[in-house]
Short mmCIF file of C-alpha atoms and ligand atoms in Angstrom, two decimals:
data_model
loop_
_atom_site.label_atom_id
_atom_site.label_comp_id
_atom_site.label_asym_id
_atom_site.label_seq_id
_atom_site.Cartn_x
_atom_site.Cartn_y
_atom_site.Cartn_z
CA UNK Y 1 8.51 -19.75 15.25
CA UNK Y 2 5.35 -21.32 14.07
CA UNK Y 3 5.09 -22.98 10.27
CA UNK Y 4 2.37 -20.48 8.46
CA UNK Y 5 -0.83 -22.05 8.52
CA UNK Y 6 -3.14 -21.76 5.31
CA UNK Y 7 -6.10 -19.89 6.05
CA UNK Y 8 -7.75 -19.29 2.94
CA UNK Y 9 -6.85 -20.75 -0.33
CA UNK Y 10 -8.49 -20.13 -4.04
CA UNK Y 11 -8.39 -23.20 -6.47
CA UNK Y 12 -8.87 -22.31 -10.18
CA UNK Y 13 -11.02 -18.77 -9.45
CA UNK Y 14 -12.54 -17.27 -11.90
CA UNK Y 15 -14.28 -14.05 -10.59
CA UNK Y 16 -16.58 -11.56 -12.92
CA UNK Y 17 -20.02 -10.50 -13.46
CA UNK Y 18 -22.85 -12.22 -14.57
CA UNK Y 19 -26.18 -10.73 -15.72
CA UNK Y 20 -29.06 -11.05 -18.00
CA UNK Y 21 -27.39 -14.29 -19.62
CA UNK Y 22 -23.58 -11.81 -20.66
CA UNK Y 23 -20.61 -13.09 -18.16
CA UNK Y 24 -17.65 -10.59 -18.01
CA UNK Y 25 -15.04 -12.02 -16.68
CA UNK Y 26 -12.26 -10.09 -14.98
CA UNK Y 27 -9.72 -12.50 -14.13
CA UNK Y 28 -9.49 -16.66 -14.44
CA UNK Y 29 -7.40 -19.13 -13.36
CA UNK Y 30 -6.36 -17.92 -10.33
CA UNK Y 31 -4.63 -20.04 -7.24
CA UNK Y 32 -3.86 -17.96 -4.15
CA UNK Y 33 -2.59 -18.93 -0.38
CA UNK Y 34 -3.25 -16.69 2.65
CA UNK Y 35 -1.49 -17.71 5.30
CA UNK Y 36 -1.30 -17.13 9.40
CA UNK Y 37 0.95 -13.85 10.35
CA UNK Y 38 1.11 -12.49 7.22
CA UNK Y 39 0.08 -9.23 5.39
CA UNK Y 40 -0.92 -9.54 2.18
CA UNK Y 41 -1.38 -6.29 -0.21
CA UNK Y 42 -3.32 -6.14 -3.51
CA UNK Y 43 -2.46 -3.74 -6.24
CA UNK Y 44 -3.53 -3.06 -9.59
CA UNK Y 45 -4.62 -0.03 -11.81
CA UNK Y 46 -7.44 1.49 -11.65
CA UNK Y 47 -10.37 -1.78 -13.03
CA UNK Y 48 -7.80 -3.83 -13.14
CA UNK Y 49 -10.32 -6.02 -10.63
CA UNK Y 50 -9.01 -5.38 -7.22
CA UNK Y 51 -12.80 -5.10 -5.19
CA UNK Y 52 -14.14 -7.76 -7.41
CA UNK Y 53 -11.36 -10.43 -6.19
CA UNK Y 54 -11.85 -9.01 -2.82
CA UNK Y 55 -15.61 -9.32 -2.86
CA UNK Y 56 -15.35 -12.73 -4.43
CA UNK Y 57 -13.15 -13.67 -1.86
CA UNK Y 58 -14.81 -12.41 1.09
CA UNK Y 59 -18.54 -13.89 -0.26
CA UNK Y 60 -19.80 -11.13 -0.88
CA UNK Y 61 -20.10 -11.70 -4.81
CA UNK Y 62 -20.18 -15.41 -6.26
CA UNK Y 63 -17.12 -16.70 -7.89
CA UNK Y 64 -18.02 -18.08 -11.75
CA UNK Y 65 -15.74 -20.55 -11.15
CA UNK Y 66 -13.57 -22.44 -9.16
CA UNK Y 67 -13.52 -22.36 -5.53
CA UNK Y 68 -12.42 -20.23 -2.56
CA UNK Y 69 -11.45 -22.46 0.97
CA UNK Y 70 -11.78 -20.59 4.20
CA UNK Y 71 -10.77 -22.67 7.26
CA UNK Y 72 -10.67 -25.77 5.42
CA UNK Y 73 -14.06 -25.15 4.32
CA UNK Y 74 -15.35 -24.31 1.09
CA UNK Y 75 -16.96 -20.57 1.18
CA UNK Y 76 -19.84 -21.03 -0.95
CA UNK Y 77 -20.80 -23.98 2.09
CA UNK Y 78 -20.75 -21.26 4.36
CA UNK Y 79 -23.80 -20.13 6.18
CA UNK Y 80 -23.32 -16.10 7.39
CA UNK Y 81 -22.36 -16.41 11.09
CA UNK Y 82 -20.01 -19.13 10.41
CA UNK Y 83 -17.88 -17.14 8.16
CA UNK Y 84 -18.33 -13.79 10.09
CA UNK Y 85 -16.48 -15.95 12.85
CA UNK Y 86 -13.81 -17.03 10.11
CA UNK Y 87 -13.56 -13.29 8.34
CA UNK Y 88 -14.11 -9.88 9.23
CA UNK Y 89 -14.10 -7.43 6.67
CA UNK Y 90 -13.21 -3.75 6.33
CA UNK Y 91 -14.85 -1.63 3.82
CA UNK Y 92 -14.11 2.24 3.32
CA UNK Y 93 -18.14 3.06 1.91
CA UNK Y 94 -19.15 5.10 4.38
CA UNK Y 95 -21.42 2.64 6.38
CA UNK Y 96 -24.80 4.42 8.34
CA UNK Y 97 -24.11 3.80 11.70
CA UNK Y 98 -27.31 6.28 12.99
CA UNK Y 99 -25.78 7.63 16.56
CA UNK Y 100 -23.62 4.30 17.67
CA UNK Y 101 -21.10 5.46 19.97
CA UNK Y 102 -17.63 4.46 19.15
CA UNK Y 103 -17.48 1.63 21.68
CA UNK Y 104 -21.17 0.45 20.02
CA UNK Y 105 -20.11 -0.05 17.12
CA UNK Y 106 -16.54 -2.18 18.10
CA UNK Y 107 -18.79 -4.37 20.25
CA UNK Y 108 -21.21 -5.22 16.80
CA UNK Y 109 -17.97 -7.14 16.02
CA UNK Y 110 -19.47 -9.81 18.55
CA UNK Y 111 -22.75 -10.43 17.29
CA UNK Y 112 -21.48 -13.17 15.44
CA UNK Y 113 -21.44 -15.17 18.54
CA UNK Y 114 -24.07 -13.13 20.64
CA UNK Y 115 -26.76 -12.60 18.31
CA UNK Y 116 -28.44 -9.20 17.08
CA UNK Y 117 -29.86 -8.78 20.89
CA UNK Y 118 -27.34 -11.14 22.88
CA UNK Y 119 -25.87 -9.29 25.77
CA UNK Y 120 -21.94 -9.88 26.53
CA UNK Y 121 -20.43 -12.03 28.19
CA UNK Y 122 -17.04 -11.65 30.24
CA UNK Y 123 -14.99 -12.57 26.90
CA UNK Y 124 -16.74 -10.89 25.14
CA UNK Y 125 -15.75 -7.87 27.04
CA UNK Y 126 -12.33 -9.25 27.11
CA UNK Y 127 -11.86 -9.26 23.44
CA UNK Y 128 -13.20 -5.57 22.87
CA UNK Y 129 -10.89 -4.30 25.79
CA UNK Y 130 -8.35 -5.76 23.59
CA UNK Y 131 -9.59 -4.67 20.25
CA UNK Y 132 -9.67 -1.06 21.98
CA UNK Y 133 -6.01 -1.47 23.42
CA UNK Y 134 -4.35 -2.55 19.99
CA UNK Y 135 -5.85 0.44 17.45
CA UNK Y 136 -5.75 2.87 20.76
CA UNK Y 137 -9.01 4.30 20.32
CA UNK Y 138 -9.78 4.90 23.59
CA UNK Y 139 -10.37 8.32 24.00
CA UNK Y 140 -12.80 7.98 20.91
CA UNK Y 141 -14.98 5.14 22.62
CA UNK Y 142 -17.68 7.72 23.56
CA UNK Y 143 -18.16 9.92 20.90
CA UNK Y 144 -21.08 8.72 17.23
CA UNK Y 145 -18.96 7.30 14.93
CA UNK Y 146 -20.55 9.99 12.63
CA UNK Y 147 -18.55 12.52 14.33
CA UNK Y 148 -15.44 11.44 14.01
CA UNK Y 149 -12.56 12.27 10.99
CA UNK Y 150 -12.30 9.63 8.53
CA UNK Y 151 -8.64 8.29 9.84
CA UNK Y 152 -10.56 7.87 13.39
CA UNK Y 153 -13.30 6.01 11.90
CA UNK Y 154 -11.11 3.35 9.94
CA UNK Y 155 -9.21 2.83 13.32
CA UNK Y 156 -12.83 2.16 14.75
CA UNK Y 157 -13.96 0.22 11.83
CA UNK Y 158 -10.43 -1.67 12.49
CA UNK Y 159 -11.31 -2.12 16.15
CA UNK Y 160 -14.34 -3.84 15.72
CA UNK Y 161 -12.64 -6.08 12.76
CA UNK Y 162 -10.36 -7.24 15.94
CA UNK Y 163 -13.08 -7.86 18.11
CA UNK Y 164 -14.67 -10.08 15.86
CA UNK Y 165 -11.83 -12.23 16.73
CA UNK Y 166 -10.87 -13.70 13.20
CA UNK Y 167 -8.09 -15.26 11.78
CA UNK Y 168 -8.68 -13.27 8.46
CA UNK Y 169 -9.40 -10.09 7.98
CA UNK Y 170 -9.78 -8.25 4.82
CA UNK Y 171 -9.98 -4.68 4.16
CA UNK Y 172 -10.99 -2.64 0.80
CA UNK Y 173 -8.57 0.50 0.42
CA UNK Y 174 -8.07 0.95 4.56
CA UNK Y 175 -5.94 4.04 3.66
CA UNK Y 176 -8.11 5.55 1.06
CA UNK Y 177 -9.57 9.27 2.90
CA UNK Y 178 -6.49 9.57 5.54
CA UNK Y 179 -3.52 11.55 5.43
CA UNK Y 180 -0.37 10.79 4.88
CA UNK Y 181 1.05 10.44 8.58
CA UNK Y 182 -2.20 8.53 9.23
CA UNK Y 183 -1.48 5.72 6.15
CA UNK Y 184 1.57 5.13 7.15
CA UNK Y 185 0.17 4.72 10.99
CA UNK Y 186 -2.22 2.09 9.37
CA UNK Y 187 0.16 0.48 7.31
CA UNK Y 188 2.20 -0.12 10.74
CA UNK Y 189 -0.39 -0.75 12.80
CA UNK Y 190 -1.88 -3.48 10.31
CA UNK Y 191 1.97 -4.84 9.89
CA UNK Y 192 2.07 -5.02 13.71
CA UNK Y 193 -1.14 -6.94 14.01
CA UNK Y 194 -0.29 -9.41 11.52
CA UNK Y 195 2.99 -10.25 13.46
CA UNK Y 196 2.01 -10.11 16.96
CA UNK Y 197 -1.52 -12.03 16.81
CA UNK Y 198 -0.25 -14.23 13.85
CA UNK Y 199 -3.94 -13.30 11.73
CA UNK Y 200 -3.73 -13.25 7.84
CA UNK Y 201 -4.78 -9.76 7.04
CA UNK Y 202 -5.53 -8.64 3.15
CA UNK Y 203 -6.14 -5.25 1.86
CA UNK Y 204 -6.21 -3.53 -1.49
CA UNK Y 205 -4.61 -0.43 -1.74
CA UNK Y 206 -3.05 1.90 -4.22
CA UNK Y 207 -0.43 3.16 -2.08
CA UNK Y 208 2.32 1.28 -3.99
CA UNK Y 209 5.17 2.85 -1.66
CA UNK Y 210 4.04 1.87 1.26
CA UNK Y 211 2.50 -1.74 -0.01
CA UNK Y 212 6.64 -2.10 -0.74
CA UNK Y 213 7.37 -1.31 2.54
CA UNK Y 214 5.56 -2.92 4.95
CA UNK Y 215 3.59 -5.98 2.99
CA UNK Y 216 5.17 -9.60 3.56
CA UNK Y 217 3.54 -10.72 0.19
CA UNK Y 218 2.32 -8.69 -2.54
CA UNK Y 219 -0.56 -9.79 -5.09
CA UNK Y 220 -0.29 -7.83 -8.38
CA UNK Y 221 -3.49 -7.52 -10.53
CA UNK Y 222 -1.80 -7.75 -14.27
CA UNK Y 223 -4.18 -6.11 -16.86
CA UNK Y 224 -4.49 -9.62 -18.45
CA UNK Y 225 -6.14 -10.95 -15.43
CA UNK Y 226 -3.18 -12.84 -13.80
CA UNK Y 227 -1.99 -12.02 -10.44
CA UNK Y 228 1.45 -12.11 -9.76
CA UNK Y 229 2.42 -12.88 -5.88
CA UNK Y 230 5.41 -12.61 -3.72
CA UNK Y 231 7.83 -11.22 -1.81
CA UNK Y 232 7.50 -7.33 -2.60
CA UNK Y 233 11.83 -6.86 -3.20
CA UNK Y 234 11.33 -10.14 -5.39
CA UNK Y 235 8.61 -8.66 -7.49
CA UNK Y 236 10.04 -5.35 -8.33
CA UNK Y 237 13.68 -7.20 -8.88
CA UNK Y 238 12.08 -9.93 -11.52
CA UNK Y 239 10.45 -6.65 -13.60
CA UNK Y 240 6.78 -8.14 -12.65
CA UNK Y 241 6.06 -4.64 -10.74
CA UNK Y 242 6.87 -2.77 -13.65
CA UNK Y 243 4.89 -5.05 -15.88
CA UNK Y 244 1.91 -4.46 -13.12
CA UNK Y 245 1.72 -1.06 -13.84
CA UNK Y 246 3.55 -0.85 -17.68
CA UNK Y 247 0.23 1.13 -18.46
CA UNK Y 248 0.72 4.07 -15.84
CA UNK Y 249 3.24 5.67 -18.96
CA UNK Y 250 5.63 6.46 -16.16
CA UNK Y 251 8.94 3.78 -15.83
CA UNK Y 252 9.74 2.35 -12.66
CA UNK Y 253 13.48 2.68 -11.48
CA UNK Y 254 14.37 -0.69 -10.09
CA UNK Y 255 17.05 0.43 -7.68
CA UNK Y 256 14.90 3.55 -6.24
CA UNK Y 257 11.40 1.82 -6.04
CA UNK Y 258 9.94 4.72 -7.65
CA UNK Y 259 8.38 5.74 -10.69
CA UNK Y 260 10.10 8.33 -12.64
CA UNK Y 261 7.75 11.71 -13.24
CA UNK Y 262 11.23 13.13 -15.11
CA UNK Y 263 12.97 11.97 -17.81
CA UNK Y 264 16.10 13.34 -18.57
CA UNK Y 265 15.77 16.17 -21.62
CA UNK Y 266 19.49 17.10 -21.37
CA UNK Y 267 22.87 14.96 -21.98
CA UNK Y 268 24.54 13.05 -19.41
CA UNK Y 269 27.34 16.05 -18.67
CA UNK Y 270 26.71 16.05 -15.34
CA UNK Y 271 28.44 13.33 -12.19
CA UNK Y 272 27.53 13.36 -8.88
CA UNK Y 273 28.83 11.69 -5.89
CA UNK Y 274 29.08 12.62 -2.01
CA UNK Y 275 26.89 11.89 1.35
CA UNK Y 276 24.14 9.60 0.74
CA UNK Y 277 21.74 12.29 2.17
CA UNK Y 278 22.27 14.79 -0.04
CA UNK Y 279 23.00 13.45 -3.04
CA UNK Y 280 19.48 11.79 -3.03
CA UNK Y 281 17.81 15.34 -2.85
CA UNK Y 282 20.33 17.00 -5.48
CA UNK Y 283 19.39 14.15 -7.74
CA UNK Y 284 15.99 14.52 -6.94
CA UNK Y 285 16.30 18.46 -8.06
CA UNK Y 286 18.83 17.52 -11.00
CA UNK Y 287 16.11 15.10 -12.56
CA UNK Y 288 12.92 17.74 -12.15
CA UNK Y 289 15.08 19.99 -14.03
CA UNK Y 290 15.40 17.83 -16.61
CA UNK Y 291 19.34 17.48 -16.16
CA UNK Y 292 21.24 14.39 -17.49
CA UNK Y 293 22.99 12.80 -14.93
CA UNK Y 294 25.65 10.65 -16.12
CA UNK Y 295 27.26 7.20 -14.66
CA UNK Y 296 30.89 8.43 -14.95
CA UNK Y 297 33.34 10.59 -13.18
CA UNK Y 298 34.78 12.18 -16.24
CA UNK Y 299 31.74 13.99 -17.08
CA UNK Y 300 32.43 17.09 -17.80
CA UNK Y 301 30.91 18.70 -14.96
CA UNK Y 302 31.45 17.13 -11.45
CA UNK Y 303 29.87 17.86 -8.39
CA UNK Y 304 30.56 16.59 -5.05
CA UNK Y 305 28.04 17.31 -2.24
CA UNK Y 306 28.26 16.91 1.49
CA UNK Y 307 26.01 17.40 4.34
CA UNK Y 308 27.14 20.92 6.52
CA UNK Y 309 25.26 22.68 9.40
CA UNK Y 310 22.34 24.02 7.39
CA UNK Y 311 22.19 20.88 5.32
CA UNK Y 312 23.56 21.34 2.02
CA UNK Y 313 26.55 22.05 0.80
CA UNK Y 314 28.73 21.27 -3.06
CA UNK Y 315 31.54 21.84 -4.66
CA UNK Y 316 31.07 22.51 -8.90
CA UNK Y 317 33.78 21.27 -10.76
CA UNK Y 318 34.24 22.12 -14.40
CA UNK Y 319 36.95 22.39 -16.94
CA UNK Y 320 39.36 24.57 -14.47
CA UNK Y 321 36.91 25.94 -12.86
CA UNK Y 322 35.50 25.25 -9.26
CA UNK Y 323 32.52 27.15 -7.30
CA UNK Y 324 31.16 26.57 -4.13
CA UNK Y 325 26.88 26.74 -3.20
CA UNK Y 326 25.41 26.37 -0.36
CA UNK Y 327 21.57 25.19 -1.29
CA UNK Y 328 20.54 22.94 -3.99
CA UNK Y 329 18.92 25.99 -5.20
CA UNK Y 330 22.39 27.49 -5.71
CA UNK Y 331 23.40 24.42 -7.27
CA UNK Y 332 21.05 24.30 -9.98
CA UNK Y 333 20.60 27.71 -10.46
CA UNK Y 334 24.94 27.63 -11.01
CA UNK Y 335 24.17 24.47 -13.65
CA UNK Y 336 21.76 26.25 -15.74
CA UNK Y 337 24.71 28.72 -16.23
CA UNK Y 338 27.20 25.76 -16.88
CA UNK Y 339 24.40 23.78 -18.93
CA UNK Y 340 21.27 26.40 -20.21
CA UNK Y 341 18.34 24.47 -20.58
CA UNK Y 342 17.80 23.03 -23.81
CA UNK Y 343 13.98 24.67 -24.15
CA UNK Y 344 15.90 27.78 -23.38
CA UNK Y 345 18.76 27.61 -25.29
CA UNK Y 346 19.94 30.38 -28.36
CA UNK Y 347 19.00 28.35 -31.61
N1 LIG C 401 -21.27 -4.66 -11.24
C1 LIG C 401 -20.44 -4.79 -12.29
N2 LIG C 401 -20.87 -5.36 -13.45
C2 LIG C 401 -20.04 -5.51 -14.51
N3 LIG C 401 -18.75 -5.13 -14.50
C3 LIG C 401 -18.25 -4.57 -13.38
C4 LIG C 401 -19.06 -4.37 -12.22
N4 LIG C 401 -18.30 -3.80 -11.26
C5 LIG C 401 -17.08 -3.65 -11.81
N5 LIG C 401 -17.05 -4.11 -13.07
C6 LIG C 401 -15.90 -4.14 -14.00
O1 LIG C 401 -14.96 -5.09 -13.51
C7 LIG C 401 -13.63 -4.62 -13.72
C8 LIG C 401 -12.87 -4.65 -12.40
O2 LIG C 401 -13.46 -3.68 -11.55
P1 LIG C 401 -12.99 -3.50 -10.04
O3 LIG C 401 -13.90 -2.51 -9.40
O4 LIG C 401 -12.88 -4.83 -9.41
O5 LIG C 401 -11.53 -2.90 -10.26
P2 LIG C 401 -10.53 -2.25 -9.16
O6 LIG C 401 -9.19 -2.84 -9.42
O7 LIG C 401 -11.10 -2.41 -7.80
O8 LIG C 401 -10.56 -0.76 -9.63
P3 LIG C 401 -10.26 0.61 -8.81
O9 LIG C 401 -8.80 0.61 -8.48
O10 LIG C 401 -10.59 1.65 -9.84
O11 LIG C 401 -11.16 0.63 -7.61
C9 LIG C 401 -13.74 -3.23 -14.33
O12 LIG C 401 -13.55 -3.34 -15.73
C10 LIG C 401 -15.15 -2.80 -14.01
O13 LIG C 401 -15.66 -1.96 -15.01
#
């Protein structure tokens, strides 16, 4: 396989705002590496300066200081069409498109080498066709982009990213209005393209599951202004995801990759154990409720769960006596009997 090639690199950055003689700065110091075939995700809370590094990055907002590289050039030396061949870029505001047909507005991505009026040539063609082919939009391509759902019209917006035929391409929140089937679809899709066409794509997102899942790199905005990158299993191993997002109020459970909503109100009495399957989901149940699950098989309460025909099934063990349920319903419904909620408790 190919060595990663740098594509865009960021000496020193310090991005902000600047007016009326006051300079805010947001974050300082930064060095960052995209490189070819990778995808890159950006997280952060809420201002923690996620759109201004990707502005900044992308040109669209001058860095105070420092420099940003694209294509061994530096971007500030940039003049417009030059960088729209370098970068495309992917924003979710809404952007007026009037009545451009869906296939109008994928073939805008090649006005940086036609020209506002330039008609198409045979490649250019050629690299819509493709554009088309890898977001499968096709039965889209006639309708206004105005009349399509939100998930169709980042796919489009997508499309004509691709047939602007860069090596980078950056996109702000690509999963922000679409449904859950429909993020994950992006998240593939954008996973895909970074592998099989060997671009570096960014995107800021807050969708911290699936950034674990599919990015190859992960850049975490810290509230102090650092940003943290690596491999995604790395960060949350070394505590620096946690640390990310320390502010949220909710812990992050290292082994599950998950924040926890539920803390455990009760004591550890209870032990499970059983098929992976459904032991996850009892667990699941056990902590809403509240339950304390403990790490040892001498709890006093055991229960072992397995997986029958209708899905669930587990067998209650406690002191000498042993009951059988057949829904994690059951189950915890049997537990609050064994263990009555502490809230509900007789003083
Ligand atoms: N035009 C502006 N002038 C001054 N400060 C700004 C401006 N735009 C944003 N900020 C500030 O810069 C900080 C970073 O904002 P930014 O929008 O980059 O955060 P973000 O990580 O994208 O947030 P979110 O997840 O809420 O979209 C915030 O404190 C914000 O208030």
């Amino acid at each position: 396989m190919k060595e990663p090639a740098i594509i865009l690199e960021a000496h020193d950055l310090a991005i902000g705002y600047r007016s009326a003689g006051n300079v805010r700065t947001v974050a300082k110091g930064l060095h960052l590496q995209l490189r070819t075939g990778m995808l890159v995700c950006l997280l952060g809370s809420n201002g923690a300066g996620k759109s201004t590094l990707m502005r900044t990055l992308s040109g669209l907002q001058p860095a105070l200081d420092g420099q940003v590289v694209i294509g061994n050039r530096a971007l500030a030396s940039l003049k417009p069409t030059e960088l729209a061949r370098q970068l495309s870029l992917v924003l979710t505001d809404r952007t007026d498109t009037g009545n451009l047909t869906a296939r109008e507005v994928v073939a805008l991505g090649r006005t940086p080498y036609t020209g506002w009026l330039g008609s198409l040539t045979a490649v250019d063609h050629a690299k819509i066709d493709l554009s088309i082919a890898q977001t499968g939009i096709a039965p889209l391509l006639d309708r206004p982009l105005h009349q399509l759902s939100d998930g169709e019209k980042q796919k489009v917006m997508l499309a004509r990213a691709l047939a602007q035929d860069t090596a980078l391409i950056m996109l702000d929140e690509p999963t922000a209005h679409l449904d859950l089937p429909n993020r994950v679809e992006m998240m593939r899709l954008l996973h895909m393209l970074a592998r099989d066409t060997r671009k570096a794509i960014l995107l800021s997102t807050h969708e911290l599951d699936l950034a674990l899942q599919t990015a190859d790199e992960l850049w975490l905005m810290h509230p102090d202004g650092r940003i943290l990158a690596g491999l995604p299993e790395d960060l949350v191993l070394n505590g620096a995801f946690e640390a990310t997002f320390a502010q949220s109020g909710f812990p992050f459970d290292r082994s599950t990759g998950t924040f926890v909503i539920h803390q455990p109100a009760d004591e550890p009495q209870i032990y499970l154990e059983g098929a992976e399957r459904p032991l996850f989901w009892a667990k699941r149940a056990l902590q809403r409720e509240g339950m304390g699950i403990g790490r040892y098989r001498d709890a006093p309460c055991r229960v072992t769960v397995t997986e029958s025909d209708s899905g669930f099934e587990a067998e209650i063990n406690f002191g000498t006596a042993a009951f059988k349920v057949t829904s994690v319903q059951e189950l915890i419904e049997r537990l609050r009997l064994i263990f009555p909620s502490p809230a509900n408790a007789a003083p």
